[in-house]
Amino acid sequence: MAASYKHIFGPVASRRLGRSLGIDLLPFKTCTLDCVYCECGRTTDLTKQRRDFFSPEEVLTELKDWKEAGNEADIVTLAGSGEPLLALSLEKIIKGIKEITNLPCCLITNGTLFTDPSARKAAMLADIVMPSLDAADEATFKAVNRPVEGLSFAEYLEGLELFCREYKGHGKIYLEIFLVPGVNDNEDQIKALSLLSRSLHVDSVQLNTAVRPPADKDVRPIPREEMEEWARYFIPRAEVIASYHGSPLKERRAVSEEELLETLSHRVMSLEDLVEAKGYPLPETEALLKKLLEKSLIRRRTQDGKDFYYV
Ligand code: SF4
């Protein structure tokens, strides 16, 4: 039976990175924001207080165990149950990841803590940083991202600008912009976001929309054609994040109930995601999902005709 981990999940199908081994440094769900589109659901601990939620040793011991078991992935990604920069020992953890795996490290962050010099120093060690920026003004920031009290758009932007300037030459920055219908999918916002992305000198801009079940059920995905139109406002043209293109696993392997539950506790996934990213056999995984649903151990949400599963 595959080992069950508290911090490590996946590899999961990442539309942008291939097979990405996730490392989760936070208890569910700890963030500086409570985005309407968040696929993890509502933020239960809305905070900007950086601290160690778990010891770095605990996290790195799991990773060592995973590596020694002969597992493989394309990249290690810091993401999961909230904002990774909230973890105070992030610098130590990234150094440890590189020593243990020799894999590139990606940091998915909302960028709101970049005003803190020690947070910027830790993020500087990542090979890819994916910050998000969904708004060009305070009102839209509040509407889309619902920040923790005391976090202003001006402060957020100032930190992001500082980080992008200091990080230059260290690795790649892929800025993600999440479009929410009726909130930030209008010409004024998109033009302003395009200008901001240029002044930040990011390596690319990626446009996303709610293709997975969001925190607020009313948030709908924007049709692909419309997203492609908005992409034209960016120079160079933004990429509309497409479906998963990771390298397939060499062989299919068995999946246990315990492992499936552990994976779904970190991320909302469809049957296709589980089969493509994990190499699980389709019929067995389908049967297991049905069994877990019957036992009420997981739940299902349908979006645009596709079923997604989560704990
Ligand atoms: S989408 Fe990211 S930044 Fe927004 S609430 Fe979820 S975890 Fe936090």
PDB file of C-alpha atoms and ligand atoms in Angstrom:
ATOM      1  CA  MET A   1       0.000   0.000   0.000  1.00  0.00           C
ATOM      2  CA  ALA A   2       1.309   3.505  -0.830  1.00  0.00           C
ATOM      3  CA  ALA A   3       2.421   5.596   2.130  1.00  0.00           C
ATOM      4  CA  SER A   4       0.016   8.227   3.343  1.00  0.00           C
ATOM      5  CA  TYR A   5       1.459  11.675   3.921  1.00  0.00           C
ATOM      6  CA  LYS A   6       0.311  14.738   5.777  1.00  0.00           C
ATOM      7  CA  HIS A   7       2.160  17.349   3.711  1.00  0.00           C
ATOM      8  CA  ILE A   8       2.965  15.699   0.399  1.00  0.00           C
ATOM      9  CA  PHE A   9       0.277  15.147  -2.198  1.00  0.00           C
ATOM     10  CA  GLY A  10       0.292  13.936  -5.749  1.00  0.00           C
ATOM     11  CA  PRO A  11       1.906  14.134  -8.159  1.00  0.00           C
ATOM     12  CA  VAL A  12      -1.239  15.833  -9.402  1.00  0.00           C
ATOM     13  CA  ALA A  13      -2.151  16.959 -12.894  1.00  0.00           C
ATOM     14  CA  SER A  14      -1.056  20.546 -13.194  1.00  0.00           C
ATOM     15  CA  ARG A  15      -2.255  22.302 -16.295  1.00  0.00           C
ATOM     16  CA  ARG A  16       0.873  24.412 -16.224  1.00  0.00           C
ATOM     17  CA  LEU A  17       3.709  22.320 -14.790  1.00  0.00           C
ATOM     18  CA  GLY A  18       3.153  18.698 -15.722  1.00  0.00           C
ATOM     19  CA  ARG A  19       3.331  16.141 -12.897  1.00  0.00           C
ATOM     20  CA  SER A  20       3.658  18.304  -9.887  1.00  0.00           C
ATOM     21  CA  LEU A  21       4.441  16.936  -6.443  1.00  0.00           C
ATOM     22  CA  GLY A  22       2.613  19.221  -4.049  1.00  0.00           C
ATOM     23  CA  ILE A  23       3.840  20.206  -0.615  1.00  0.00           C
ATOM     24  CA  ASP A  24       1.299  21.679   1.724  1.00  0.00           C
ATOM     25  CA  LEU A  25       2.699  23.704   4.636  1.00  0.00           C
ATOM     26  CA  LEU A  26      -0.559  24.882   6.149  1.00  0.00           C
ATOM     27  CA  PRO A  27      -3.571  23.554   7.984  1.00  0.00           C
ATOM     28  CA  PHE A  28      -6.748  23.748   5.896  1.00  0.00           C
ATOM     29  CA  LYS A  29      -7.483  26.560   5.056  1.00  0.00           C
ATOM     30  CA  THR A  30      -5.113  29.338   6.019  1.00  0.00           C
ATOM     31  CA  CYS A  31      -4.733  32.339   3.759  1.00  0.00           C
ATOM     32  CA  THR A  32      -4.393  36.111   3.571  1.00  0.00           C
ATOM     33  CA  LEU A  33      -7.243  36.094   1.053  1.00  0.00           C
ATOM     34  CA  ASP A  34     -10.634  34.464   0.686  1.00  0.00           C
ATOM     35  CA  CYS A  35     -10.978  34.490  -3.110  1.00  0.00           C
ATOM     36  CA  VAL A  36     -14.441  33.944  -4.537  1.00  0.00           C
ATOM     37  CA  TYR A  37     -13.011  31.460  -7.048  1.00  0.00           C
ATOM     38  CA  CYS A  38     -10.818  29.428  -4.653  1.00  0.00           C
ATOM     39  CA  GLU A  39     -11.023  25.738  -5.487  1.00  0.00           C
ATOM     40  CA  CYS A  40     -10.221  24.835  -1.860  1.00  0.00           C
ATOM     41  CA  GLY A  41     -13.392  26.513  -0.597  1.00  0.00           C
ATOM     42  CA  ARG A  42     -13.763  29.350   1.913  1.00  0.00           C
ATOM     43  CA  THR A  43     -10.804  30.509   4.024  1.00  0.00           C
ATOM     44  CA  THR A  44     -11.352  29.495   7.635  1.00  0.00           C
ATOM     45  CA  ASP A  45      -8.197  31.127   9.048  1.00  0.00           C
ATOM     46  CA  LEU A  46      -7.934  34.531   7.360  1.00  0.00           C
ATOM     47  CA  THR A  47      -4.595  35.884   8.591  1.00  0.00           C
ATOM     48  CA  LYS A  48      -1.425  37.693   7.574  1.00  0.00           C
ATOM     49  CA  GLN A  49       0.571  36.508  10.597  1.00  0.00           C
ATOM     50  CA  ARG A  50       3.522  34.410   9.380  1.00  0.00           C
ATOM     51  CA  ARG A  51       4.370  31.490  11.638  1.00  0.00           C
ATOM     52  CA  ASP A  52       5.400  27.835  11.563  1.00  0.00           C
ATOM     53  CA  PHE A  53       2.240  25.804  11.403  1.00  0.00           C
ATOM     54  CA  PHE A  54       4.312  22.608  11.196  1.00  0.00           C
ATOM     55  CA  SER A  55       7.996  22.031  11.840  1.00  0.00           C
ATOM     56  CA  PRO A  56      10.188  22.127   8.694  1.00  0.00           C
ATOM     57  CA  GLU A  57      11.755  18.834   9.821  1.00  0.00           C
ATOM     58  CA  GLU A  58       8.366  17.116   9.765  1.00  0.00           C
ATOM     59  CA  VAL A  59       7.794  18.262   6.174  1.00  0.00           C
ATOM     60  CA  LEU A  60      11.271  17.348   4.922  1.00  0.00           C
ATOM     61  CA  THR A  61      11.203  13.919   6.574  1.00  0.00           C
ATOM     62  CA  GLU A  62       8.103  13.089   4.541  1.00  0.00           C
ATOM     63  CA  LEU A  63       9.814  14.231   1.367  1.00  0.00           C
ATOM     64  CA  LYS A  64      12.878  12.074   2.113  1.00  0.00           C
ATOM     65  CA  ASP A  65      10.613   9.091   2.651  1.00  0.00           C
ATOM     66  CA  TRP A  66       8.800   9.761  -0.648  1.00  0.00           C
ATOM     67  CA  LYS A  67      12.094  10.065  -2.520  1.00  0.00           C
ATOM     68  CA  GLU A  68      13.589   6.938  -0.983  1.00  0.00           C
ATOM     69  CA  ALA A  69      10.497   4.975  -2.026  1.00  0.00           C
ATOM     70  CA  GLY A  70      11.551   5.581  -5.666  1.00  0.00           C
ATOM     71  CA  ASN A  71       8.742   7.981  -6.600  1.00  0.00           C
ATOM     72  CA  GLU A  72       8.987  10.438  -9.500  1.00  0.00           C
ATOM     73  CA  ALA A  73       7.654  13.843 -10.498  1.00  0.00           C
ATOM     74  CA  ASP A  74       8.558  16.725 -12.833  1.00  0.00           C
ATOM     75  CA  ILE A  75       8.609  19.495 -10.258  1.00  0.00           C
ATOM     76  CA  VAL A  76       7.946  20.190  -6.578  1.00  0.00           C
ATOM     77  CA  THR A  77       5.270  22.797  -6.003  1.00  0.00           C
ATOM     78  CA  LEU A  78       4.550  24.654  -2.791  1.00  0.00           C
ATOM     79  CA  ALA A  79       0.795  25.046  -2.730  1.00  0.00           C
ATOM     80  CA  GLY A  80      -2.204  23.464  -1.085  1.00  0.00           C
ATOM     81  CA  SER A  81      -4.357  24.600   1.803  1.00  0.00           C
ATOM     82  CA  GLY A  82      -3.643  28.330   1.559  1.00  0.00           C
ATOM     83  CA  GLU A  83      -0.803  30.838   1.137  1.00  0.00           C
ATOM     84  CA  PRO A  84       2.645  29.133   1.412  1.00  0.00           C
ATOM     85  CA  LEU A  85       4.437  32.392   2.301  1.00  0.00           C
ATOM     86  CA  LEU A  86       2.603  32.327   5.620  1.00  0.00           C
ATOM     87  CA  ALA A  87       4.986  29.506   6.624  1.00  0.00           C
ATOM     88  CA  LEU A  88       7.795  31.236   8.508  1.00  0.00           C
ATOM     89  CA  SER A  89      10.458  28.587   7.729  1.00  0.00           C
ATOM     90  CA  LEU A  90       9.815  28.590   3.987  1.00  0.00           C
ATOM     91  CA  GLU A  91      13.434  29.454   3.174  1.00  0.00           C
ATOM     92  CA  LYS A  92      14.704  26.432   5.118  1.00  0.00           C
ATOM     93  CA  ILE A  93      12.080  24.213   3.496  1.00  0.00           C
ATOM     94  CA  ILE A  94      12.954  25.242  -0.082  1.00  0.00           C
ATOM     95  CA  LYS A  95      16.657  24.649   0.616  1.00  0.00           C
ATOM     96  CA  GLY A  96      15.755  21.200   1.990  1.00  0.00           C
ATOM     97  CA  ILE A  97      13.566  20.343  -1.031  1.00  0.00           C
ATOM     98  CA  LYS A  98      16.438  21.096  -3.388  1.00  0.00           C
ATOM     99  CA  GLU A  99      18.911  19.030  -1.376  1.00  0.00           C
ATOM    100  CA  ILE A 100      16.582  16.038  -1.186  1.00  0.00           C
ATOM    101  CA  THR A 101      15.044  15.909  -4.666  1.00  0.00           C
ATOM    102  CA  ASN A 102      17.219  17.849  -7.090  1.00  0.00           C
ATOM    103  CA  LEU A 103      13.954  18.901  -8.759  1.00  0.00           C
ATOM    104  CA  PRO A 104      12.971  22.445  -9.711  1.00  0.00           C
ATOM    105  CA  CYS A 105      10.816  24.159  -7.157  1.00  0.00           C
ATOM    106  CA  CYS A 106       7.735  26.216  -7.936  1.00  0.00           C
ATOM    107  CA  LEU A 107       6.045  28.581  -5.521  1.00  0.00           C
ATOM    108  CA  ILE A 108       2.373  29.342  -6.075  1.00  0.00           C
ATOM    109  CA  THR A 109       1.585  32.453  -4.077  1.00  0.00           C
ATOM    110  CA  ASN A 110      -0.969  35.203  -3.975  1.00  0.00           C
ATOM    111  CA  GLY A 111       1.928  37.639  -3.469  1.00  0.00           C
ATOM    112  CA  THR A 112       0.298  39.565  -0.646  1.00  0.00           C
ATOM    113  CA  LEU A 113       3.204  39.006   1.787  1.00  0.00           C
ATOM    114  CA  PHE A 114       5.973  40.328  -0.438  1.00  0.00           C
ATOM    115  CA  THR A 115       6.202  43.513   1.609  1.00  0.00           C
ATOM    116  CA  ASP A 116       7.974  41.328   4.212  1.00  0.00           C
ATOM    117  CA  PRO A 117      11.716  41.151   3.324  1.00  0.00           C
ATOM    118  CA  SER A 118      12.116  37.641   4.774  1.00  0.00           C
ATOM    119  CA  ALA A 119       9.187  36.375   2.667  1.00  0.00           C
ATOM    120  CA  ARG A 120      10.836  37.836  -0.450  1.00  0.00           C
ATOM    121  CA  LYS A 121      14.175  36.233   0.527  1.00  0.00           C
ATOM    122  CA  ALA A 122      12.521  32.805   0.789  1.00  0.00           C
ATOM    123  CA  ALA A 123      10.634  33.187  -2.525  1.00  0.00           C
ATOM    124  CA  MET A 124      13.893  34.185  -4.218  1.00  0.00           C
ATOM    125  CA  LEU A 125      15.033  30.529  -3.904  1.00  0.00           C
ATOM    126  CA  ALA A 126      12.208  29.148  -6.060  1.00  0.00           C
ATOM    127  CA  ASP A 127      12.899  28.431  -9.759  1.00  0.00           C
ATOM    128  CA  ILE A 128       9.404  29.454 -10.785  1.00  0.00           C
ATOM    129  CA  VAL A 129       7.179  31.861  -8.901  1.00  0.00           C
ATOM    130  CA  MET A 130       3.529  32.130  -9.812  1.00  0.00           C
ATOM    131  CA  PRO A 131       2.018  35.145  -8.128  1.00  0.00           C
ATOM    132  CA  SER A 132      -1.541  36.176  -8.763  1.00  0.00           C
ATOM    133  CA  LEU A 133      -3.003  39.572  -9.516  1.00  0.00           C
ATOM    134  CA  ASP A 134      -6.724  39.663 -10.222  1.00  0.00           C
ATOM    135  CA  ALA A 135      -7.489  43.334  -9.730  1.00  0.00           C
ATOM    136  CA  ALA A 136      -6.193  46.746 -10.691  1.00  0.00           C
ATOM    137  CA  ASP A 137      -7.857  48.706  -7.893  1.00  0.00           C
ATOM    138  CA  GLU A 138      -8.941  48.417  -4.275  1.00  0.00           C
ATOM    139  CA  ALA A 139     -12.652  47.849  -4.941  1.00  0.00           C
ATOM    140  CA  THR A 140     -12.060  44.989  -7.381  1.00  0.00           C
ATOM    141  CA  PHE A 141      -9.386  43.506  -5.082  1.00  0.00           C
ATOM    142  CA  LYS A 142     -11.938  43.428  -2.267  1.00  0.00           C
ATOM    143  CA  ALA A 143     -14.652  41.960  -4.517  1.00  0.00           C
ATOM    144  CA  VAL A 144     -12.537  39.144  -6.000  1.00  0.00           C
ATOM    145  CA  ASN A 145      -9.998  38.390  -3.280  1.00  0.00           C
ATOM    146  CA  ARG A 146     -11.742  39.406  -0.016  1.00  0.00           C
ATOM    147  CA  PRO A 147      -8.458  40.196   1.826  1.00  0.00           C
ATOM    148  CA  VAL A 148      -7.735  39.932   5.538  1.00  0.00           C
ATOM    149  CA  GLU A 149      -8.486  43.129   7.432  1.00  0.00           C
ATOM    150  CA  GLY A 150      -5.718  45.691   7.111  1.00  0.00           C
ATOM    151  CA  LEU A 151      -4.375  44.392   3.791  1.00  0.00           C
ATOM    152  CA  SER A 152      -4.790  47.076   1.145  1.00  0.00           C
ATOM    153  CA  PHE A 153      -4.403  46.832  -2.602  1.00  0.00           C
ATOM    154  CA  ALA A 154      -1.672  49.521  -2.492  1.00  0.00           C
ATOM    155  CA  GLU A 155       0.377  47.438  -0.007  1.00  0.00           C
ATOM    156  CA  TYR A 156      -0.147  44.285  -2.079  1.00  0.00           C
ATOM    157  CA  LEU A 157       1.003  45.949  -5.285  1.00  0.00           C
ATOM    158  CA  GLU A 158       3.990  47.556  -3.599  1.00  0.00           C
ATOM    159  CA  GLY A 159       5.197  44.132  -2.363  1.00  0.00           C
ATOM    160  CA  LEU A 160       4.676  42.534  -5.764  1.00  0.00           C
ATOM    161  CA  GLU A 161       6.645  45.302  -7.486  1.00  0.00           C
ATOM    162  CA  LEU A 162       9.491  44.972  -4.981  1.00  0.00           C
ATOM    163  CA  PHE A 163       9.674  41.202  -5.398  1.00  0.00           C
ATOM    164  CA  CYS A 164       9.568  41.251  -9.202  1.00  0.00           C
ATOM    165  CA  ARG A 165      12.396  43.783  -9.272  1.00  0.00           C
ATOM    166  CA  GLU A 166      14.596  41.831  -6.830  1.00  0.00           C
ATOM    167  CA  TYR A 167      13.859  38.393  -8.353  1.00  0.00           C
ATOM    168  CA  LYS A 168      14.953  39.405 -11.856  1.00  0.00           C
ATOM    169  CA  GLY A 169      17.569  36.915 -13.090  1.00  0.00           C
ATOM    170  CA  HIS A 170      16.819  34.316 -10.399  1.00  0.00           C
ATOM    171  CA  GLY A 171      14.070  32.398 -12.227  1.00  0.00           C
ATOM    172  CA  LYS A 172      10.760  32.776 -14.030  1.00  0.00           C
ATOM    173  CA  ILE A 173       7.696  34.689 -12.932  1.00  0.00           C
ATOM    174  CA  TYR A 174       4.371  33.572 -14.373  1.00  0.00           C
ATOM    175  CA  LEU A 175       1.666  35.986 -13.345  1.00  0.00           C
ATOM    176  CA  GLU A 176      -1.764  34.441 -13.033  1.00  0.00           C
ATOM    177  CA  ILE A 177      -4.885  36.515 -13.464  1.00  0.00           C
ATOM    178  CA  PHE A 178      -8.170  34.919 -12.568  1.00  0.00           C
ATOM    179  CA  LEU A 179     -11.168  36.341 -14.378  1.00  0.00           C
ATOM    180  CA  VAL A 180     -14.527  36.384 -12.640  1.00  0.00           C
ATOM    181  CA  PRO A 181     -17.568  37.217 -14.785  1.00  0.00           C
ATOM    182  CA  GLY A 182     -19.196  40.526 -13.919  1.00  0.00           C
ATOM    183  CA  VAL A 183     -16.355  41.551 -11.605  1.00  0.00           C
ATOM    184  CA  ASN A 184     -13.035  41.898 -13.426  1.00  0.00           C
ATOM    185  CA  ASP A 185     -13.848  40.774 -16.988  1.00  0.00           C
ATOM    186  CA  ASN A 186     -14.304  44.261 -18.368  1.00  0.00           C
ATOM    187  CA  GLU A 187     -12.168  46.342 -20.681  1.00  0.00           C
ATOM    188  CA  ASP A 188     -11.066  48.875 -18.035  1.00  0.00           C
ATOM    189  CA  GLN A 189      -9.807  46.193 -15.637  1.00  0.00           C
ATOM    190  CA  ILE A 190      -8.134  44.138 -18.343  1.00  0.00           C
ATOM    191  CA  LYS A 191      -6.362  47.158 -19.830  1.00  0.00           C
ATOM    192  CA  ALA A 192      -5.177  48.223 -16.368  1.00  0.00           C
ATOM    193  CA  LEU A 193      -4.027  44.671 -15.569  1.00  0.00           C
ATOM    194  CA  SER A 194      -2.172  44.534 -18.869  1.00  0.00           C
ATOM    195  CA  LEU A 195      -0.330  47.765 -18.011  1.00  0.00           C
ATOM    196  CA  LEU A 196       0.505  46.482 -14.530  1.00  0.00           C
ATOM    197  CA  SER A 197       1.839  43.166 -15.865  1.00  0.00           C
ATOM    198  CA  ARG A 198       4.117  45.072 -18.250  1.00  0.00           C
ATOM    199  CA  SER A 199       5.460  47.300 -15.516  1.00  0.00           C
ATOM    200  CA  LEU A 200       6.181  44.219 -13.381  1.00  0.00           C
ATOM    201  CA  HIS A 201       8.282  42.708 -16.243  1.00  0.00           C
ATOM    202  CA  VAL A 202       6.908  39.200 -15.646  1.00  0.00           C
ATOM    203  CA  ASP A 203       7.921  36.350 -17.974  1.00  0.00           C
ATOM    204  CA  SER A 204       4.365  35.490 -18.927  1.00  0.00           C
ATOM    205  CA  VAL A 205       0.772  36.187 -18.040  1.00  0.00           C
ATOM    206  CA  GLN A 206      -1.672  33.331 -17.652  1.00  0.00           C
ATOM    207  CA  LEU A 207      -5.400  33.840 -17.653  1.00  0.00           C
ATOM    208  CA  ASN A 208      -7.510  31.476 -15.639  1.00  0.00           C
ATOM    209  CA  THR A 209     -11.206  31.014 -15.025  1.00  0.00           C
ATOM    210  CA  ALA A 210     -13.348  28.815 -12.805  1.00  0.00           C
ATOM    211  CA  VAL A 211     -12.922  25.457 -14.546  1.00  0.00           C
ATOM    212  CA  ARG A 212     -13.035  23.754 -11.129  1.00  0.00           C
ATOM    213  CA  PRO A 213     -15.744  24.197  -8.510  1.00  0.00           C
ATOM    214  CA  PRO A 214     -15.139  27.593  -6.822  1.00  0.00           C
ATOM    215  CA  ALA A 215     -15.646  28.759  -3.204  1.00  0.00           C
ATOM    216  CA  ASP A 216     -18.667  30.792  -4.297  1.00  0.00           C
ATOM    217  CA  LYS A 217     -21.009  28.587  -6.265  1.00  0.00           C
ATOM    218  CA  ASP A 218     -22.251  31.575  -8.289  1.00  0.00           C
ATOM    219  CA  VAL A 219     -18.863  32.124  -9.911  1.00  0.00           C
ATOM    220  CA  ARG A 220     -19.057  30.767 -13.440  1.00  0.00           C
ATOM    221  CA  PRO A 221     -16.276  30.033 -15.936  1.00  0.00           C
ATOM    222  CA  ILE A 222     -15.762  32.478 -18.788  1.00  0.00           C
ATOM    223  CA  PRO A 223     -16.098  30.798 -22.215  1.00  0.00           C
ATOM    224  CA  ARG A 224     -12.827  29.931 -23.934  1.00  0.00           C
ATOM    225  CA  GLU A 225     -13.426  32.291 -26.903  1.00  0.00           C
ATOM    226  CA  GLU A 226     -13.949  35.231 -24.575  1.00  0.00           C
ATOM    227  CA  MET A 227     -10.807  34.369 -22.626  1.00  0.00           C
ATOM    228  CA  GLU A 228      -8.845  34.303 -25.890  1.00  0.00           C
ATOM    229  CA  GLU A 229     -10.159  37.787 -26.679  1.00  0.00           C
ATOM    230  CA  TRP A 230      -8.991  39.130 -23.307  1.00  0.00           C
ATOM    231  CA  ALA A 231      -5.617  37.444 -23.847  1.00  0.00           C
ATOM    232  CA  ARG A 232      -5.005  39.784 -26.806  1.00  0.00           C
ATOM    233  CA  TYR A 233      -4.883  42.791 -24.486  1.00  0.00           C
ATOM    234  CA  PHE A 234      -1.558  41.616 -23.071  1.00  0.00           C
ATOM    235  CA  ILE A 235       1.855  42.144 -24.657  1.00  0.00           C
ATOM    236  CA  PRO A 236       3.078  39.572 -25.337  1.00  0.00           C
ATOM    237  CA  ARG A 237      -0.292  37.917 -25.598  1.00  0.00           C
ATOM    238  CA  ALA A 238      -1.391  36.154 -22.399  1.00  0.00           C
ATOM    239  CA  GLU A 239      -1.785  32.403 -22.317  1.00  0.00           C
ATOM    240  CA  VAL A 240      -5.194  31.013 -21.552  1.00  0.00           C
ATOM    241  CA  ILE A 241      -4.437  28.106 -19.290  1.00  0.00           C
ATOM    242  CA  ALA A 242      -5.406  24.998 -21.196  1.00  0.00           C
ATOM    243  CA  SER A 243      -5.883  21.395 -20.157  1.00  0.00           C
ATOM    244  CA  TYR A 244      -3.194  19.208 -18.702  1.00  0.00           C
ATOM    245  CA  HIS A 245      -0.239  18.261 -20.950  1.00  0.00           C
ATOM    246  CA  GLY A 246       2.088  16.452 -18.521  1.00  0.00           C
ATOM    247  CA  SER A 247       4.116  13.415 -19.481  1.00  0.00           C
ATOM    248  CA  PRO A 248       2.199  10.192 -18.904  1.00  0.00           C
ATOM    249  CA  LEU A 249       3.362   7.843 -16.172  1.00  0.00           C
ATOM    250  CA  LYS A 250       5.139   4.763 -17.420  1.00  0.00           C
ATOM    251  CA  GLU A 251       2.745   2.266 -15.918  1.00  0.00           C
ATOM    252  CA  ARG A 252      -0.620   2.132 -14.209  1.00  0.00           C
ATOM    253  CA  ARG A 253      -0.542   1.222 -10.550  1.00  0.00           C
ATOM    254  CA  ALA A 254      -3.088   0.210  -7.968  1.00  0.00           C
ATOM    255  CA  VAL A 255      -4.793   2.795  -5.806  1.00  0.00           C
ATOM    256  CA  SER A 256      -5.893   2.332  -2.228  1.00  0.00           C
ATOM    257  CA  GLU A 257      -8.888   3.932  -0.538  1.00  0.00           C
ATOM    258  CA  GLU A 258      -6.524   5.611   1.914  1.00  0.00           C
ATOM    259  CA  GLU A 259      -4.338   7.117  -0.826  1.00  0.00           C
ATOM    260  CA  LEU A 260      -7.316   8.396  -2.789  1.00  0.00           C
ATOM    261  CA  LEU A 261      -8.750  10.069   0.304  1.00  0.00           C
ATOM    262  CA  GLU A 262      -5.409  11.673   1.061  1.00  0.00           C
ATOM    263  CA  THR A 263      -5.125  13.080  -2.482  1.00  0.00           C
ATOM    264  CA  LEU A 264      -8.671  14.425  -2.481  1.00  0.00           C
ATOM    265  CA  SER A 265      -8.153  16.043   0.902  1.00  0.00           C
ATOM    266  CA  HIS A 266      -5.625  18.403  -0.711  1.00  0.00           C
ATOM    267  CA  ARG A 267      -7.222  19.091  -4.043  1.00  0.00           C
ATOM    268  CA  VAL A 268     -10.530  18.919  -5.867  1.00  0.00           C
ATOM    269  CA  MET A 269     -10.053  16.482  -8.760  1.00  0.00           C
ATOM    270  CA  SER A 270     -12.031  14.848 -11.517  1.00  0.00           C
ATOM    271  CA  LEU A 271     -11.756  11.161 -12.434  1.00  0.00           C
ATOM    272  CA  GLU A 272      -9.714  12.189 -15.500  1.00  0.00           C
ATOM    273  CA  ASP A 273      -7.272  14.172 -13.324  1.00  0.00           C
ATOM    274  CA  LEU A 274      -6.736  11.138 -11.091  1.00  0.00           C
ATOM    275  CA  VAL A 275      -6.164   8.773 -13.976  1.00  0.00           C
ATOM    276  CA  GLU A 276      -3.895  11.088 -16.004  1.00  0.00           C
ATOM    277  CA  ALA A 277      -1.744  12.458 -13.189  1.00  0.00           C
ATOM    278  CA  LYS A 278      -1.504   9.521 -10.854  1.00  0.00           C
ATOM    279  CA  GLY A 279      -1.559   6.666 -13.330  1.00  0.00           C
ATOM    280  CA  TYR A 280      -4.451   5.037 -11.482  1.00  0.00           C
ATOM    281  CA  PRO A 281      -6.406   2.447 -13.435  1.00  0.00           C
ATOM    282  CA  LEU A 282      -9.710   3.898 -14.639  1.00  0.00           C
ATOM    283  CA  PRO A 283     -12.232   1.168 -13.668  1.00  0.00           C
ATOM    284  CA  GLU A 284     -10.798   0.678 -10.152  1.00  0.00           C
ATOM    285  CA  THR A 285     -10.625   4.410  -9.469  1.00  0.00           C
ATOM    286  CA  GLU A 286     -14.181   4.893 -10.678  1.00  0.00           C
ATOM    287  CA  ALA A 287     -15.376   2.063  -8.422  1.00  0.00           C
ATOM    288  CA  LEU A 288     -13.455   3.454  -5.433  1.00  0.00           C
ATOM    289  CA  LEU A 289     -14.920   6.937  -5.929  1.00  0.00           C
ATOM    290  CA  LYS A 290     -18.399   5.411  -5.960  1.00  0.00           C
ATOM    291  CA  LYS A 291     -17.664   3.476  -2.778  1.00  0.00           C
ATOM    292  CA  LEU A 292     -16.269   6.553  -0.984  1.00  0.00           C
ATOM    293  CA  LEU A 293     -19.314   8.565  -2.052  1.00  0.00           C
ATOM    294  CA  GLU A 294     -21.654   5.905  -0.677  1.00  0.00           C
ATOM    295  CA  LYS A 295     -19.773   5.947   2.621  1.00  0.00           C
ATOM    296  CA  SER A 296     -20.031   9.786   2.624  1.00  0.00           C
ATOM    297  CA  LEU A 297     -16.240  10.030   2.926  1.00  0.00           C
ATOM    298  CA  ILE A 298     -16.011  12.265  -0.138  1.00  0.00           C
ATOM    299  CA  ARG A 299     -18.373  14.665  -1.892  1.00  0.00           C
ATOM    300  CA  ARG A 300     -19.092  15.401  -5.535  1.00  0.00           C
ATOM    301  CA  ARG A 301     -19.727  18.679  -7.289  1.00  0.00           C
ATOM    302  CA  THR A 302     -20.670  18.962 -10.934  1.00  0.00           C
ATOM    303  CA  GLN A 303     -19.541  21.858 -13.043  1.00  0.00           C
ATOM    304  CA  ASP A 304     -20.365  22.191 -16.733  1.00  0.00           C
ATOM    305  CA  GLY A 305     -21.245  18.531 -16.935  1.00  0.00           C
ATOM    306  CA  LYS A 306     -18.004  17.334 -15.309  1.00  0.00           C
ATOM    307  CA  ASP A 307     -17.866  15.688 -11.871  1.00  0.00           C
ATOM    308  CA  PHE A 308     -15.250  16.804  -9.324  1.00  0.00           C
ATOM    309  CA  TYR A 309     -14.501  14.995  -6.058  1.00  0.00           C
ATOM    310  CA  TYR A 310     -13.203  16.302  -2.727  1.00  0.00           C
ATOM    311  CA  VAL A 311     -13.008  15.412   0.942  1.00  0.00           C
TER     312      VAL A 311
HETATM  313  S1  SF4 B   1      -7.165  31.052  -4.424  1.00  0.00           S
HETATM  314 FE1  SF4 B   1      -5.195  31.019  -3.373  1.00  0.00          FE
HETATM  315  S2  SF4 B   1      -5.027  33.072  -2.552  1.00  0.00           S
HETATM  316 FE2  SF4 B   1      -7.154  32.800  -3.037  1.00  0.00          FE
HETATM  317  S3  SF4 B   1      -8.112  32.044  -1.154  1.00  0.00           S
HETATM  318 FE3  SF4 B   1      -7.531  30.255  -2.360  1.00  0.00          FE
HETATM  319  S4  SF4 B   1      -5.539  29.708  -1.571  1.00  0.00           S
HETATM  320 FE4  SF4 B   1      -5.908  31.813  -0.920  1.00  0.00          FE
END
